[in-house]
Every structure is written in C-alpha cells, then in structure tokens.
Coordinates of C-alpha atoms in Angstrom, one line a residue:
M1 CA 10.3 20.2 -7.6
S2 CA 10.5 18.6 -11.2
N3 CA 11.1 15.3 -11.2
L4 CA 14.3 15.2 -12.7
R5 CA 15.7 16.9 -9.9
R6 CA 13.4 15.0 -7.1
G7 CA 15.7 11.7 -9.2
L8 CA 18.6 13.9 -8.3
Y9 CA 18.2 14.3 -4.6
L10 CA 17.0 10.8 -3.8
C11 CA 19.6 9.0 -4.8
P12 CA 22.0 10.4 -2.7
L13 CA 18.9 9.4 -0.1
L14 CA 18.5 5.3 -1.3
C15 CA 21.8 5.3 -0.9
L16 CA 22.4 7.1 2.7
Y17 CA 20.1 3.8 3.6
V18 CA 22.1 1.2 1.8
W19 CA 24.8 2.5 4.0
V20 CA 22.8 2.4 7.6
G21 CA 22.6 -0.9 6.8
V22 CA 26.0 -1.5 6.7
L23 CA 26.9 -0.2 9.6
L24 CA 24.2 -1.2 11.5
G25 CA 25.1 -5.0 10.3
A26 CA 21.9 -5.3 8.5
V27 CA 22.6 -6.8 4.6
V28 CA 19.7 -4.9 2.8
P29 CA 17.6 -8.1 0.3
E30 CA 17.5 -7.6 -2.7
G31 CA 14.2 -5.2 -3.7
M32 CA 13.8 -4.8 -0.4
A33 CA 14.4 -1.1 2.0
L34 CA 15.6 -0.9 5.7
V35 CA 13.7 1.1 8.2
P36 CA 15.7 1.7 10.6
A37 CA 14.6 1.3 14.5
G38 CA 13.3 4.9 16.3
E39 CA 10.1 6.8 17.1
F40 CA 7.8 8.5 14.6
F41 CA 4.1 10.3 14.3
M42 CA 1.5 7.7 14.3
G43 CA -2.2 8.8 13.5
S44 CA -3.8 12.0 13.1
P45 CA -3.9 15.5 14.9
A46 CA -6.7 15.8 16.4
G47 CA -8.4 19.3 14.3
Q48 CA -6.7 18.3 10.8
D49 CA -7.9 15.8 8.1
G50 CA -7.6 12.7 9.9
L51 CA -10.7 10.4 10.4
P52 CA -12.0 8.7 13.9
D53 CA -10.3 5.9 13.1
E54 CA -6.9 8.0 13.5
H55 CA -6.6 9.4 16.5
P56 CA -5.1 9.9 18.9
Q57 CA -1.5 10.6 17.3
R58 CA 0.9 9.3 18.7
R59 CA 4.3 8.8 19.1
V60 CA 5.6 4.9 18.6
Y61 CA 8.6 3.2 18.6
I62 CA 9.3 0.4 15.8
G63 CA 12.1 -1.5 16.0
A64 CA 14.2 -1.9 12.3
F65 CA 13.2 -3.9 9.9
F66 CA 12.7 -4.2 5.8
I67 CA 9.5 -4.0 3.7
D68 CA 8.8 -4.8 -0.7
Q69 CA 10.5 -1.7 -2.3
Y70 CA 7.7 -2.2 -4.4
E71 CA 4.1 -4.6 -4.3
T72 CA 3.8 -7.5 -5.3
T73 CA 3.1 -7.7 -9.1
N74 CA 1.3 -10.2 -11.0
Q75 CA 4.8 -11.8 -12.3
D76 CA 5.7 -12.1 -8.6
Y77 CA 2.8 -13.9 -7.8
L78 CA 2.8 -16.3 -11.0
A79 CA 5.9 -17.7 -9.4
F80 CA 4.1 -18.5 -6.8
V81 CA 0.9 -20.1 -8.2
R82 CA 3.2 -22.2 -10.7
A83 CA 5.2 -23.4 -7.7
T84 CA 2.3 -24.2 -5.2
G85 CA -0.5 -24.8 -6.8
H86 CA -2.3 -22.1 -5.0
R87 CA -5.6 -20.3 -6.3
M88 CA -4.2 -17.7 -8.9
P89 CA -6.1 -14.3 -8.2
E90 CA -9.5 -14.1 -9.9
N91 CA -12.5 -11.5 -9.2
N92 CA -16.3 -13.0 -9.1
T93 CA -16.3 -10.1 -12.2
P94 CA -14.8 -12.1 -14.9
A95 CA -14.3 -8.8 -16.5
S96 CA -12.5 -7.6 -13.5
T97 CA -10.1 -10.4 -13.4
V98 CA -7.0 -10.0 -15.3
W99 CA -5.5 -13.6 -15.0
K100 CA -6.5 -16.4 -17.9
D101 CA -6.0 -20.2 -17.9
G102 CA -3.4 -19.3 -14.8
I103 CA -1.4 -17.1 -16.1
P104 CA -1.4 -13.3 -16.1
I105 CA -3.0 -11.3 -19.1
E106 CA -0.3 -10.1 -21.5
G107 CA 0.7 -6.4 -20.4
V108 CA -0.1 -6.5 -16.6
E109 CA 3.0 -8.8 -15.4
R110 CA 4.6 -5.7 -13.7
H111 CA 1.2 -4.2 -12.4
P112 CA 0.5 -5.4 -8.6
V113 CA -1.6 -8.4 -8.0
F114 CA -5.2 -8.3 -6.9
N115 CA -7.9 -10.2 -6.2
V116 CA -5.5 -11.7 -3.5
S117 CA -7.8 -12.2 0.3
W118 CA -5.5 -11.6 3.4
T119 CA -5.1 -15.5 3.4
D120 CA -3.7 -15.3 -0.3
A121 CA -1.4 -12.7 0.1
D122 CA -0.3 -14.0 3.8
T123 CA 0.7 -17.4 2.5
Y124 CA 2.8 -15.8 0.2
C125 CA 4.5 -13.7 2.1
H126 CA 5.1 -16.9 4.3
W127 CA 6.6 -19.0 1.3
I128 CA 9.3 -16.6 0.2
G129 CA 10.8 -16.0 3.6
K130 CA 8.7 -13.0 4.5
R131 CA 5.6 -11.9 6.1
L132 CA 3.2 -8.9 5.7
P133 CA 4.2 -5.9 7.7
T134 CA 2.3 -4.7 10.8
E135 CA -0.3 -1.4 10.8
A136 CA 2.8 0.9 12.5
E137 CA 5.6 -0.9 10.4
W138 CA 3.6 0.2 6.7
E139 CA 3.2 3.6 8.4
K140 CA 6.5 4.3 9.4
A141 CA 7.4 3.4 6.2
A142 CA 5.0 5.4 4.4
R143 CA 5.6 8.8 5.5
G144 CA 8.9 8.5 7.8
V145 CA 9.3 10.0 11.1
E146 CA 7.8 13.6 11.7
G147 CA 4.3 12.4 10.4
Q148 CA 4.2 14.1 7.1
R149 CA 0.9 13.2 5.5
Y150 CA 1.5 11.7 2.0
P151 CA 4.8 9.5 1.2
W152 CA 6.0 12.4 -0.8
G153 CA 5.1 15.6 1.5
N154 CA 3.0 17.5 2.9
D155 CA 1.4 18.7 0.2
W156 CA -1.3 17.1 -1.8
D157 CA -1.0 16.9 -6.1
I158 CA -3.0 14.7 -8.1
Q159 CA 0.3 13.5 -10.3
M160 CA 2.0 11.8 -7.5
G161 CA -0.3 8.8 -7.1
N162 CA -2.7 6.5 -8.8
S163 CA -6.5 7.3 -8.0
A164 CA -10.0 8.2 -9.1
S165 CA -8.2 12.0 -8.8
Y166 CA -5.2 11.4 -11.0
W167 CA -7.4 9.9 -13.6
A168 CA -9.9 12.7 -13.2
G169 CA -7.2 15.6 -14.0
R170 CA -8.8 17.0 -10.5
T171 CA -8.8 16.1 -6.8
V172 CA -11.9 13.5 -6.8
Q173 CA -13.3 13.1 -3.1
F174 CA -16.6 11.2 -2.0
D175 CA -18.6 12.2 0.9
S176 CA -20.8 8.5 0.1
G177 CA -21.1 4.9 -1.0
A178 CA -23.3 6.6 -3.5
D179 CA -21.1 9.2 -4.2
W180 CA -18.9 6.3 -5.4
D181 CA -21.0 4.5 -7.3
A182 CA -21.8 7.7 -9.1
F183 CA -18.6 8.5 -9.9
W184 CA -17.2 4.5 -10.9
M185 CA -20.5 2.7 -12.1
K186 CA -22.4 5.3 -14.2
G187 CA -19.8 8.8 -14.4
E188 CA -16.2 9.6 -15.2
G189 CA -14.9 6.9 -13.4
A190 CA -16.9 4.5 -15.5
A191 CA -16.4 6.1 -18.6
I192 CA -12.2 6.2 -18.0
A193 CA -12.6 2.5 -17.4
K194 CA -14.1 1.7 -20.0
G195 CA -11.5 3.8 -22.7
R196 CA -7.7 3.7 -20.7
G197 CA -9.1 0.4 -18.2
I198 CA -7.8 -2.8 -18.3
N199 CA -10.5 -4.9 -20.0
G200 CA -12.1 -1.9 -20.0
E201 CA -12.4 -2.4 -16.0
V202 CA -9.2 -2.2 -14.4
L203 CA -6.9 1.2 -14.1
T204 CA -4.2 -0.4 -12.2
M205 CA -0.7 0.9 -13.6
P206 CA 3.2 -0.9 -13.6
V207 CA 4.4 -0.4 -9.9
G208 CA 6.7 2.6 -9.9
S209 CA 5.5 4.4 -12.2
F210 CA 5.5 7.8 -9.5
P211 CA 9.3 8.2 -9.1
S212 CA 8.6 11.6 -7.5
A213 CA 6.3 9.7 -4.6
V214 CA 8.5 7.6 -3.1
S215 CA 8.5 8.1 0.2
P216 CA 11.5 8.7 3.0
Y217 CA 13.4 5.6 2.4
G218 CA 12.8 4.8 -0.6
I219 CA 9.9 3.5 -1.1
Y220 CA 7.4 3.2 -3.8
D221 CA 3.5 3.0 -4.6
M222 CA 2.6 3.4 -0.6
A223 CA 0.0 5.8 -1.9
G224 CA -2.5 4.8 -4.4
N225 CA -2.2 2.1 -7.7
V226 CA -3.6 -0.7 -5.0
A227 CA -4.3 -1.4 -1.3
E228 CA -2.3 -3.6 0.7
W229 CA -2.9 -6.0 3.2
V230 CA -1.3 -5.5 6.7
Q231 CA -0.5 -8.3 9.4
D232 CA -3.1 -6.6 11.8
W233 CA -6.9 -7.0 12.9
Y234 CA -8.7 -3.7 12.2
D235 CA -10.4 -2.2 15.8
P236 CA -11.6 1.3 14.9
N237 CA -10.4 2.4 18.7
Y238 CA -6.7 0.6 18.6
Y239 CA -4.9 3.6 19.3
R240 CA -6.8 5.0 22.6
S241 CA -5.0 1.2 23.8
A242 CA -2.2 0.5 22.4
P243 CA 1.4 0.5 23.0
L244 CA 3.9 3.1 21.9
T245 CA 7.0 0.5 20.9
N246 CA 6.1 -1.9 18.8
P247 CA 2.4 -2.7 18.2
G248 CA 0.9 -5.6 16.3
G249 CA -3.0 -4.8 16.5
P250 CA -5.4 -6.3 18.5
D251 CA -5.0 -10.2 19.7
R252 CA -7.8 -10.6 17.8
G253 CA -10.5 -9.4 15.7
A254 CA -13.3 -10.6 12.8
I255 CA -11.9 -7.8 9.5
K256 CA -8.1 -7.2 8.0
S257 CA -6.5 -3.8 8.2
M258 CA -5.1 -2.4 5.0
R259 CA -3.3 0.6 3.9
G260 CA -2.6 3.1 0.9
G261 CA -5.6 3.8 -0.8
S262 CA -6.3 2.7 -5.0
W263 CA -7.1 3.5 -7.6
L264 CA -10.2 3.6 -7.1
K265 CA -9.7 5.8 -4.5
P266 CA -10.5 9.7 -2.9
A267 CA -7.9 12.1 -2.4
V268 CA -8.6 11.1 2.1
S269 CA -7.6 7.9 1.3
L270 CA -4.0 8.4 -0.4
R271 CA -3.1 9.9 3.2
A272 CA -0.3 7.9 4.4
A273 CA -2.5 7.8 8.1
D274 CA -5.3 6.8 6.5
R275 CA -6.6 3.5 7.4
D276 CA -9.1 0.6 6.0
W277 CA -10.1 -2.9 6.3
G278 CA -12.1 -5.2 4.5
T279 CA -12.8 -9.4 5.5
M280 CA -10.7 -11.8 5.1
D281 CA -11.4 -13.8 2.5
S282 CA -12.7 -11.2 0.2
R283 CA -10.8 -10.4 -2.8
P284 CA -11.0 -6.5 -4.1
S285 CA -9.8 -5.0 -7.5
G286 CA -7.9 -2.5 -5.3
T287 CA -6.1 -4.4 -2.9
G288 CA -2.9 -6.4 -3.2
F289 CA 0.0 -6.3 -0.7
R290 CA 4.3 -6.4 -0.1
C291 CA 5.8 -8.1 2.1
A292 CA 8.4 -7.0 5.5
K293 CA 10.8 -8.8 7.0
D294 CA 12.7 -8.9 10.7
S295 CA 15.9 -7.2 10.0
Y296 CA 17.5 -9.9 12.3

C-alpha cells in the first residue's frame, strides 16, 4: 500500500481513537494516544521467530492508558534540563554526544533524545506528570490486540523503521557480537555513519519520519530509531509466571527492560515482541524513551 493510501486509511483510524476516548470519558492529553482496556497477545508463539525470553505467548489484559505518540525529543528534554538543572545527555565518547554547552547541537532538536539512563528517563516522565510504560503496555501499544509482528503489520519492510537494514538498503541480521562489530565498527555501517551520521557517528532521525509505520493506535517509531526504556525490571523467564492482568514486571532486579530496537539494531530487534535490557545507569547512543499515563 502506498504511503498516500495508507495515510488516507489512518485518518479515520486516528479519529476513531479520539472518539473512543470521548465515549469512555477520557480526555486524551495533547501528544498522547489512548490505548483502550482489553486483552492482547503478548510474546511470541512457539515455532516462530521469537526468542526464548518472549515465550510463552499469553493473552494478557491491560487497563486503558495513554502513551506518547512520539519518542521524547532533544527539544523536549532541553526544557527539563533548563527547569531542573538535571544533567544533559552525554556519551562516554565525545563524538557520540549530540549536546554541547548544555543544549542540543543545531539540527537535532526533533530527533529522539538518547544517552539517557533509565533513571534520567524515569525522572523526566515524573517531572512532566507521567511515567514510563510497563513492558506489557508498551507491547500492546506497538502491536495491537491481535499480536501482529510489527507495528505496521506482519510483513517485514526495511523502509518502515530506522534500523541497520534501513541504512544498508537490505535486511541485516547479526548472529553474534562479532557480526555487529564487523558492520558498525569496521564495515558498511561504519562507512554509512561516517558519511551520513550526526558528528559522523549517530544515525537517528526526526521523530515521526515513518508515517506509514504507525502502530494500530497511531503511535510513531515503535520499531527502530531509538530503543525505549520501560518501567519493568528485566527477567528472561518472567513470562512463565507473570500475571495475566496488568503485569508490571518482577518486584526486583538488577537490569531494566528496553523495547523497540534502534538505528543500530538488526531486523529481528524491530519485532514488537522483542525484549532488550540495560543497566540502570547506562546511557547508550541507541536508547531513549517515551512516557505513559494512567487514563483515570
């Protein structure tokens, strides 16, 4: 389906969710989307391309909630830094930092913020009167009630999200860390980043750059661009015993969950069921966030 035709279909879809919000008595905050209460398929069924930490697939009930339509941008985060004095996003490698003298460099204002830790993301969301979404909320917002493989549907398309495949112009998969290094540190990806990346390093894009790839609820960039911190502690075995109603993740843990893949990731990581993780204080160049909010 062409971008134009898909856009024409999406207009009534987005209006429908606004009216659903009105009927439910929920005033949808500006810049957010309503995800109605109900069940959805979470995880991946056995025998498909899912990874072990996505099993077993379950039908999970989630209460209604709001979630940001776009990833938090550098422009958004600048307002937070100025108001609170919170530290700016920063990478250990200066070339990978796109902020200078306390502000984003020119041209990246509408790119998603990255080089932020889980704690940074959590603090921002609470400052703005929101919170990080749970893994279950994030996944439902990304794939809808029927558990489609990607935000846009079940068929893979390299043009639907900012990932390693998008930049290479072909489907890219990494079978090992060595494959990742060969692509991004020494090979094709390194050359692309040097020629086209921000500071010759980073290949994020403005939020909303893939309007044909919105999720069933009209949410952008849930596959690629930056991975997104979510609320939960990460446990690869959590699905085996997690509650089937509003699961909120393990009670404790050592690492936090991420969702959505990033510009650095292979095709498998752009699936809506894919799970990733990071330490709470890590600030990767491929990780940002979006916020959620209770609907009551």
